[in-house]
GROMACS .gro file of C-alpha atoms in nm:
model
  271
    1UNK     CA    1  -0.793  -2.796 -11.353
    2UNK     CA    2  -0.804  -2.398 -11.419
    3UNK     CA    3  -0.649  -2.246 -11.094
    4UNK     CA    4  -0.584  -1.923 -10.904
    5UNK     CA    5  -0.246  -1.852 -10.756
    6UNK     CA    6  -0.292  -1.562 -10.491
    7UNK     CA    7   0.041  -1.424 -10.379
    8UNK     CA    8  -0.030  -1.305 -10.061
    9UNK     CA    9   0.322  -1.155  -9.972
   10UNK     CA   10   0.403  -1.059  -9.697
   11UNK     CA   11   0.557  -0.708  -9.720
   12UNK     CA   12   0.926  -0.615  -9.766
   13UNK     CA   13   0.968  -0.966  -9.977
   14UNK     CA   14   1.000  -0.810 -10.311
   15UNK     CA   15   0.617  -0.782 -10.355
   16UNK     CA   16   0.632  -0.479 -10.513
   17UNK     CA   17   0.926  -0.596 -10.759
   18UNK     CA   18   0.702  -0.909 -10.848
   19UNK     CA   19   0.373  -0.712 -10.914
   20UNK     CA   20   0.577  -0.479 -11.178
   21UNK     CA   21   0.689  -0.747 -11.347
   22UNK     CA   22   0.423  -0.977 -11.377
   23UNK     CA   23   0.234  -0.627 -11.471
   24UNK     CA   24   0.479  -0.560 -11.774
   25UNK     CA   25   0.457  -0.910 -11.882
   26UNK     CA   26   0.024  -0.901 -11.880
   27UNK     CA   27   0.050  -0.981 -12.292
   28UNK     CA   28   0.292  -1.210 -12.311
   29UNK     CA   29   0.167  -1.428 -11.981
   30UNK     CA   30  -0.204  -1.477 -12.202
   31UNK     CA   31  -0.017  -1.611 -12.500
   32UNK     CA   32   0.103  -1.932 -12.251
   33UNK     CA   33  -0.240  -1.931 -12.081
   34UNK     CA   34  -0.153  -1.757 -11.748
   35UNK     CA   35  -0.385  -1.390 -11.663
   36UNK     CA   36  -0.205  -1.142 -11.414
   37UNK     CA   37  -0.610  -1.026 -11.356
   38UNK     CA   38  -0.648  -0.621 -11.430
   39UNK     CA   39  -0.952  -0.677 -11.247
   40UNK     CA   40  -0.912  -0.559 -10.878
   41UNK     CA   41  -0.579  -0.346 -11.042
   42UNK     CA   42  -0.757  -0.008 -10.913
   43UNK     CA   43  -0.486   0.188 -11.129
   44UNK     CA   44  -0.218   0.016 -10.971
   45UNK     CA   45   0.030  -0.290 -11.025
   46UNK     CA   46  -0.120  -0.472 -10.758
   47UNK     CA   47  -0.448  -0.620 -10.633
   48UNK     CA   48  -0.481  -0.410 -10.330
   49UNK     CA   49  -0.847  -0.340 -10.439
   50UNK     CA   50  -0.952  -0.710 -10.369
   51UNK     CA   51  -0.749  -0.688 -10.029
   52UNK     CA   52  -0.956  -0.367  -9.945
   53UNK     CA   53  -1.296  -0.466 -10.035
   54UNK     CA   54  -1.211  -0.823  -9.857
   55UNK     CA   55  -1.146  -0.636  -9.524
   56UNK     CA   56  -1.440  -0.433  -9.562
   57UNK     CA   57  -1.668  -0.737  -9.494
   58UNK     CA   58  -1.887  -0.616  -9.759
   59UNK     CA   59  -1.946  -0.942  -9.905
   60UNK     CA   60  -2.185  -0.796 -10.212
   61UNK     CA   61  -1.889  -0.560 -10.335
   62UNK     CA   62  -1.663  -0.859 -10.313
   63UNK     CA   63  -1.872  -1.043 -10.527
   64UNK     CA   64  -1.923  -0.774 -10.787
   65UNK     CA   65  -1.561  -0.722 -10.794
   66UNK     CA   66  -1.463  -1.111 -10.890
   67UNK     CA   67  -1.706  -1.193 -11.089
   68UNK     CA   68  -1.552  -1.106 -11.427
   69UNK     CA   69  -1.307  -1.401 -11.291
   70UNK     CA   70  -1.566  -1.650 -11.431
   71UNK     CA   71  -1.485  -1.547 -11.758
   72UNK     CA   72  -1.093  -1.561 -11.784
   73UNK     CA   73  -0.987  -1.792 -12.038
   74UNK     CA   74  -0.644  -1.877 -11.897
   75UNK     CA   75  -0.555  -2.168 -11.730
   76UNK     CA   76  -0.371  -1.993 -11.415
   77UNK     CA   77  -0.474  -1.663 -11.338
   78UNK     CA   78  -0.216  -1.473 -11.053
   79UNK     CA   79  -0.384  -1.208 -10.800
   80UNK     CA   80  -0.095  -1.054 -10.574
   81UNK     CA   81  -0.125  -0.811 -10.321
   82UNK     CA   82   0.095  -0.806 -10.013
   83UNK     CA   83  -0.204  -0.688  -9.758
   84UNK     CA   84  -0.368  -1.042  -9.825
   85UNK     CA   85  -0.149  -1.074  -9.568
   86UNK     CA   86  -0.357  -0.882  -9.302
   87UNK     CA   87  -0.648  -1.104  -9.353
   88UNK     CA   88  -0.772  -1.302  -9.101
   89UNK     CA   89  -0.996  -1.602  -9.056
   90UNK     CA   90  -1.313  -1.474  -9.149
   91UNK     CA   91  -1.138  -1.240  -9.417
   92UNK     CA   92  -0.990  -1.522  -9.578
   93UNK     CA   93  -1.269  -1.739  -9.571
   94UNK     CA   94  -1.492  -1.436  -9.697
   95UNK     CA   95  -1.263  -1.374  -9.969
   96UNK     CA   96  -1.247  -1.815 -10.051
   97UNK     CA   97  -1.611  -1.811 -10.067
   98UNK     CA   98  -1.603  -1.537 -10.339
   99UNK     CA   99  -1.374  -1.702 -10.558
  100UNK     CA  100  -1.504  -1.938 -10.921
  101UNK     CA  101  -1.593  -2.267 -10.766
  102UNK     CA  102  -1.459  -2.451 -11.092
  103UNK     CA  103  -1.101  -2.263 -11.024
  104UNK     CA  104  -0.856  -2.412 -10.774
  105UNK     CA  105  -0.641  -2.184 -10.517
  106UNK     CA  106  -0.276  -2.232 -10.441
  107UNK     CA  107  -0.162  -1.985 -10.228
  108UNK     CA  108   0.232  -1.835 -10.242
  109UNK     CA  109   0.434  -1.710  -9.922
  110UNK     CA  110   0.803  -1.541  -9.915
  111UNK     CA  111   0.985  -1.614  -9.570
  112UNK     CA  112   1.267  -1.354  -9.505
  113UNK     CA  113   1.550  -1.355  -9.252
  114UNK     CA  114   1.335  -1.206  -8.928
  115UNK     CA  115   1.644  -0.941  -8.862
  116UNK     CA  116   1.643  -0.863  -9.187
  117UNK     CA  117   1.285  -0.806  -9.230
  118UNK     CA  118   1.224  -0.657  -8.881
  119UNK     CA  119   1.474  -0.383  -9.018
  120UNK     CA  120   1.324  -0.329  -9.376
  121UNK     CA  121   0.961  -0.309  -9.199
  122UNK     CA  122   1.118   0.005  -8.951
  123UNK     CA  123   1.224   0.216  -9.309
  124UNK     CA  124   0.914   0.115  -9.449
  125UNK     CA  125   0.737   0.272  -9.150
  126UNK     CA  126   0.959   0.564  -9.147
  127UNK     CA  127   0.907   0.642  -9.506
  128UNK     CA  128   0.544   0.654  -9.438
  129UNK     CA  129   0.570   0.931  -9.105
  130UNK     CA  130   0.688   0.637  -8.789
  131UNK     CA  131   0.851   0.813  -8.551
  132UNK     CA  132   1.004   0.539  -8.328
  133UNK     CA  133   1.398   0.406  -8.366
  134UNK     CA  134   1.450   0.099  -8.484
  135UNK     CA  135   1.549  -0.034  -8.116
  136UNK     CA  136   1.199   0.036  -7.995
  137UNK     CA  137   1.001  -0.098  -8.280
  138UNK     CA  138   1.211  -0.416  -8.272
  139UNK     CA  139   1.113  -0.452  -7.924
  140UNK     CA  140   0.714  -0.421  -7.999
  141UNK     CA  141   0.782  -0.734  -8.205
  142UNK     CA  142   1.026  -0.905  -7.975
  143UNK     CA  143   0.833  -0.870  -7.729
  144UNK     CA  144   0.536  -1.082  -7.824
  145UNK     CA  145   0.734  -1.314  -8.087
  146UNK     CA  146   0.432  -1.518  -8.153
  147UNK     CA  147   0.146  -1.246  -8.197
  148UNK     CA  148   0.451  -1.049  -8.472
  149UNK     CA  149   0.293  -1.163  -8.813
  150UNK     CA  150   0.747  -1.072  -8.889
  151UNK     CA  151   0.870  -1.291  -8.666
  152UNK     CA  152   0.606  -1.585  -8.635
  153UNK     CA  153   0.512  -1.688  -9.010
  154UNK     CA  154   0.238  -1.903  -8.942
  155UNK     CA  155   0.042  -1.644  -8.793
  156UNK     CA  156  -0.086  -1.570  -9.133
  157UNK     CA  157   0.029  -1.919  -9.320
  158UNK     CA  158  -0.227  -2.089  -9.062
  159UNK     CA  159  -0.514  -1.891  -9.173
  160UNK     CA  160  -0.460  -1.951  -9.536
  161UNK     CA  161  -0.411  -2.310  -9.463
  162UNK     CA  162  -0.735  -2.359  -9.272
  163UNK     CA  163  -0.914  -2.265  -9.582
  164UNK     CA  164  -0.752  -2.392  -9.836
  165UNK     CA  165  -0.567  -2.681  -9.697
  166UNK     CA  166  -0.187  -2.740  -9.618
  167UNK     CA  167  -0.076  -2.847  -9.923
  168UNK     CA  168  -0.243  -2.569 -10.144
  169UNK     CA  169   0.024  -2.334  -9.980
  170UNK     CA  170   0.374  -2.289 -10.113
  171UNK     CA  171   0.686  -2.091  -9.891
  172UNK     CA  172   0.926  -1.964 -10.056
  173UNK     CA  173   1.283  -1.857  -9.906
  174UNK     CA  174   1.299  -1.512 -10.012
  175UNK     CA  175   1.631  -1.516  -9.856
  176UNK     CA  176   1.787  -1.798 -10.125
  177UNK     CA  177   1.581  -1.676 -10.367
  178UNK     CA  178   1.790  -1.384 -10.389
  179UNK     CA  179   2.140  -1.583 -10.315
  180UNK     CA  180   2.003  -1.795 -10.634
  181UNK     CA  181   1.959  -1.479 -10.874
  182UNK     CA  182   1.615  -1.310 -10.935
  183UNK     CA  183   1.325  -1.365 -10.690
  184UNK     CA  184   1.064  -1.424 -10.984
  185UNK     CA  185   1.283  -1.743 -11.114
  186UNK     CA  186   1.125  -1.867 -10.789
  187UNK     CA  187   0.754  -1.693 -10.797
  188UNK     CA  188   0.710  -1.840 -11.121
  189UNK     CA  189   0.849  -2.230 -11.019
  190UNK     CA  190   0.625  -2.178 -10.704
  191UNK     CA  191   0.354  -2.116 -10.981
  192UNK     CA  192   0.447  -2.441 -11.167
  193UNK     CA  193   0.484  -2.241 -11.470
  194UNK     CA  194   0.837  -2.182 -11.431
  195UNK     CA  195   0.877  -2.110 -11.870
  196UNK     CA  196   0.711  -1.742 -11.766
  197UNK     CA  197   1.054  -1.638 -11.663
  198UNK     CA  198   1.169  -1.525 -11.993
  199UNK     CA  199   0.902  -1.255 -11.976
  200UNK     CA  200   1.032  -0.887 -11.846
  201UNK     CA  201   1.327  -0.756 -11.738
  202UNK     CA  202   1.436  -0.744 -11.386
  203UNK     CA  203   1.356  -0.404 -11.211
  204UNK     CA  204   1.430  -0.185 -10.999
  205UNK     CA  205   1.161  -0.141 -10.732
  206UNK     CA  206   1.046   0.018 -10.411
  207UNK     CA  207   1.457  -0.035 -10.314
  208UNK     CA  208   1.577  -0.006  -9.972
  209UNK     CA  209   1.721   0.313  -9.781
  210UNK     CA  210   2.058   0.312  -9.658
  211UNK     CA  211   1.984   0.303  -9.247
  212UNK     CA  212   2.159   0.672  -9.203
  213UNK     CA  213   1.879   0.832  -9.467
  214UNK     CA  214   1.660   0.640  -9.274
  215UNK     CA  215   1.773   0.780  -8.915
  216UNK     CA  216   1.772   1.135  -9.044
  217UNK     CA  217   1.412   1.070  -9.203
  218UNK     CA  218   1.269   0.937  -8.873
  219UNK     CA  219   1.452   1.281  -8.689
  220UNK     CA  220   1.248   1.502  -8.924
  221UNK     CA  221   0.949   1.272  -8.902
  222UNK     CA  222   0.967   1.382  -8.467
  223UNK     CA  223   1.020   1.704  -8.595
  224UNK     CA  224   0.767   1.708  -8.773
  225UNK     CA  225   0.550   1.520  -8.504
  226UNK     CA  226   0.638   1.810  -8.252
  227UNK     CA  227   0.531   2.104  -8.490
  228UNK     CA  228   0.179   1.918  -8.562
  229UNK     CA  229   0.267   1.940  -8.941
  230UNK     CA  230   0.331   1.527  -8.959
  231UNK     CA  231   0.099   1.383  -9.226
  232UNK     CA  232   0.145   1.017  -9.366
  233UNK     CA  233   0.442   1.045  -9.588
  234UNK     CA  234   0.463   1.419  -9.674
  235UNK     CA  235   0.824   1.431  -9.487
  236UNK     CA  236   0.954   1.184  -9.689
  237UNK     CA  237   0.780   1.327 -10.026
  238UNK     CA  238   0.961   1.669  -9.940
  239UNK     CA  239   1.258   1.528  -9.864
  240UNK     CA  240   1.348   1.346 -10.148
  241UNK     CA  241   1.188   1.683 -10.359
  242UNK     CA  242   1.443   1.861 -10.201
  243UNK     CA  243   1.758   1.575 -10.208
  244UNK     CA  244   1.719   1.626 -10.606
  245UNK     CA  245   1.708   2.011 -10.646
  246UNK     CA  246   1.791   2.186 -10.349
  247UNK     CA  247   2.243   2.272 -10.328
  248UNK     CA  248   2.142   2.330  -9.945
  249UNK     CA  249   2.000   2.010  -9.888
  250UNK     CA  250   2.205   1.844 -10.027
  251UNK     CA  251   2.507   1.952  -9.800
  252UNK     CA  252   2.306   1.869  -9.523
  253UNK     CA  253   2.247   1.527  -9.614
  254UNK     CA  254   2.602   1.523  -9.652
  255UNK     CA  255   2.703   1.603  -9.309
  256UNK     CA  256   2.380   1.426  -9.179
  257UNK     CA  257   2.555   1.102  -9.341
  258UNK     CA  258   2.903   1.135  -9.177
  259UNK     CA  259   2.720   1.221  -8.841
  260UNK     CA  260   2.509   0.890  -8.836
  261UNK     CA  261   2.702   0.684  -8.995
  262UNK     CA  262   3.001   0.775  -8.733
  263UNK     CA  263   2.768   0.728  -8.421
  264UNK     CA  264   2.640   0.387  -8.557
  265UNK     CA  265   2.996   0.254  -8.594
  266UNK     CA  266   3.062   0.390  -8.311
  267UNK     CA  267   2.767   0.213  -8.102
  268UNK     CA  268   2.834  -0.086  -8.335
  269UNK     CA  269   3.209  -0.033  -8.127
  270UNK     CA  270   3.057  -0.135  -7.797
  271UNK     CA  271   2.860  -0.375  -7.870
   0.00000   0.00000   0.00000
């Protein structure tokens, strides 16, 4: 039976990576009957549009936007965004409702080590203007482990299987993935069309900061907070403007590193 797989993430599990390659690969995915969809694409490698319009609630736009599924030839057609993620029940069911009827849904989830991902989600909040250290963001999740969408899985797996049933939706230990080799040997088994991994290279993508750039980032980010001049990610933007051209900067950054990274081993000392 034809089929949708929707990759719904989560973030910081190599979405990003995935979405490139799959992107690269659009051509040579038709010619074995699988469709990375450029509908919902908005520009991007990703199908954040779908996401957007599914949040919304506007279930007209929704429909206008998946329609052109209908007519996909391929067997398996792949939607991925990472913010599928942030749907909820009546999101999900909004967006299940606007799917082909005569296409099935499987649904693919990456699980990561919670330290691991509760410290990849603070730089990824950093980079895009947080202001908190990591100690107090880790806490917001900590503190309520079972309302953290990081640290309690089926917050979001639940929702997805409540509409599509339990055994349409496939986890994936992003974790071993990794220890095995490449991430998308994995995507593409969780697929059942594990031949697509011949297609693209492996990339480099959306790659994680060393913790003492992030540190100094999140100092300029309070800064920046302070002076009223904090907007999204402009901080970061000018930052790494300035890490590739400017001699002065660059010395900072220097010293910045040997000052962090001495007061983390330190405080790693006493612990």
């Amino acid at each position: 039976m034809p089929r949708i797989v929707l990759h719904i993430g989560p973030h910081k599990t190599g979405t990003t990576y995935l979405q490139a390659r799959l992107h690269e690969s659009r051509e040579a995915l038709r010619a074995v009957d699988v469709d990375y969809w450029e509908g919902g694409l908005d520009g991007t490698t990703a199908h954040h549009k779908i996401a957007e319009v599914t949040r919304s609630g506007d279930e007209a736009a929704l429909a206008r936007l998946l329609q052109p599924l209908e007519n996909v030839a391929q067997e398996v057609v792949i939607l991925s965004s990472e913010n599928f993620d942030l749907l909820r029940g009546p999101g999900v069911q909004r967006l299940k409702a606007a799917l082909p009827a005569g296409r099935s849904v499987e649904v693919v989830y990456f699980v990561r080590d919670a330290t691991e991902l509760l410290l990849s989600s603070w730089q990824e909040h950093v980079k895009h203007g947080g202001v908190p250290g990591f100690h107090a963001y880790a806490i917001q999740h900590l503190a309520t482990p079972l309302a953290s969408s990081l640290l309690n899985p089926c917050r979001v797996l639940d929702v997805y299987r409540n509409a599509f049933g339990t055994d349409a939706v496939s986890v994936v230990d992003y974790d071993e993935a990794r220890a095995s080799g490449d991430i998308f040997d994995a995507f593409a088994t969780a697929c059942g069309r594990p031949e697509i991994t011949r297609f693209g290279a492996p990339l480099r993508s959306n790659m994680t900061m060393e913790l003492w750039f992030a540190e100094f980032m999140r100092a300029l980010n309070v800064l920046a907070l302070e002076a009223g001049v904090l907007r999204y990610s402009n901080v970061r933007q000018a930052l790494l403007r300035l890490r590739k051209s400017d001699a002065a900067m660059q010395l900072l950054l220097a010293e910045a590193q040997r000052r962090i990274t001495g007061a983390m081993q330190i405080g790693r000392a006493h612990v």
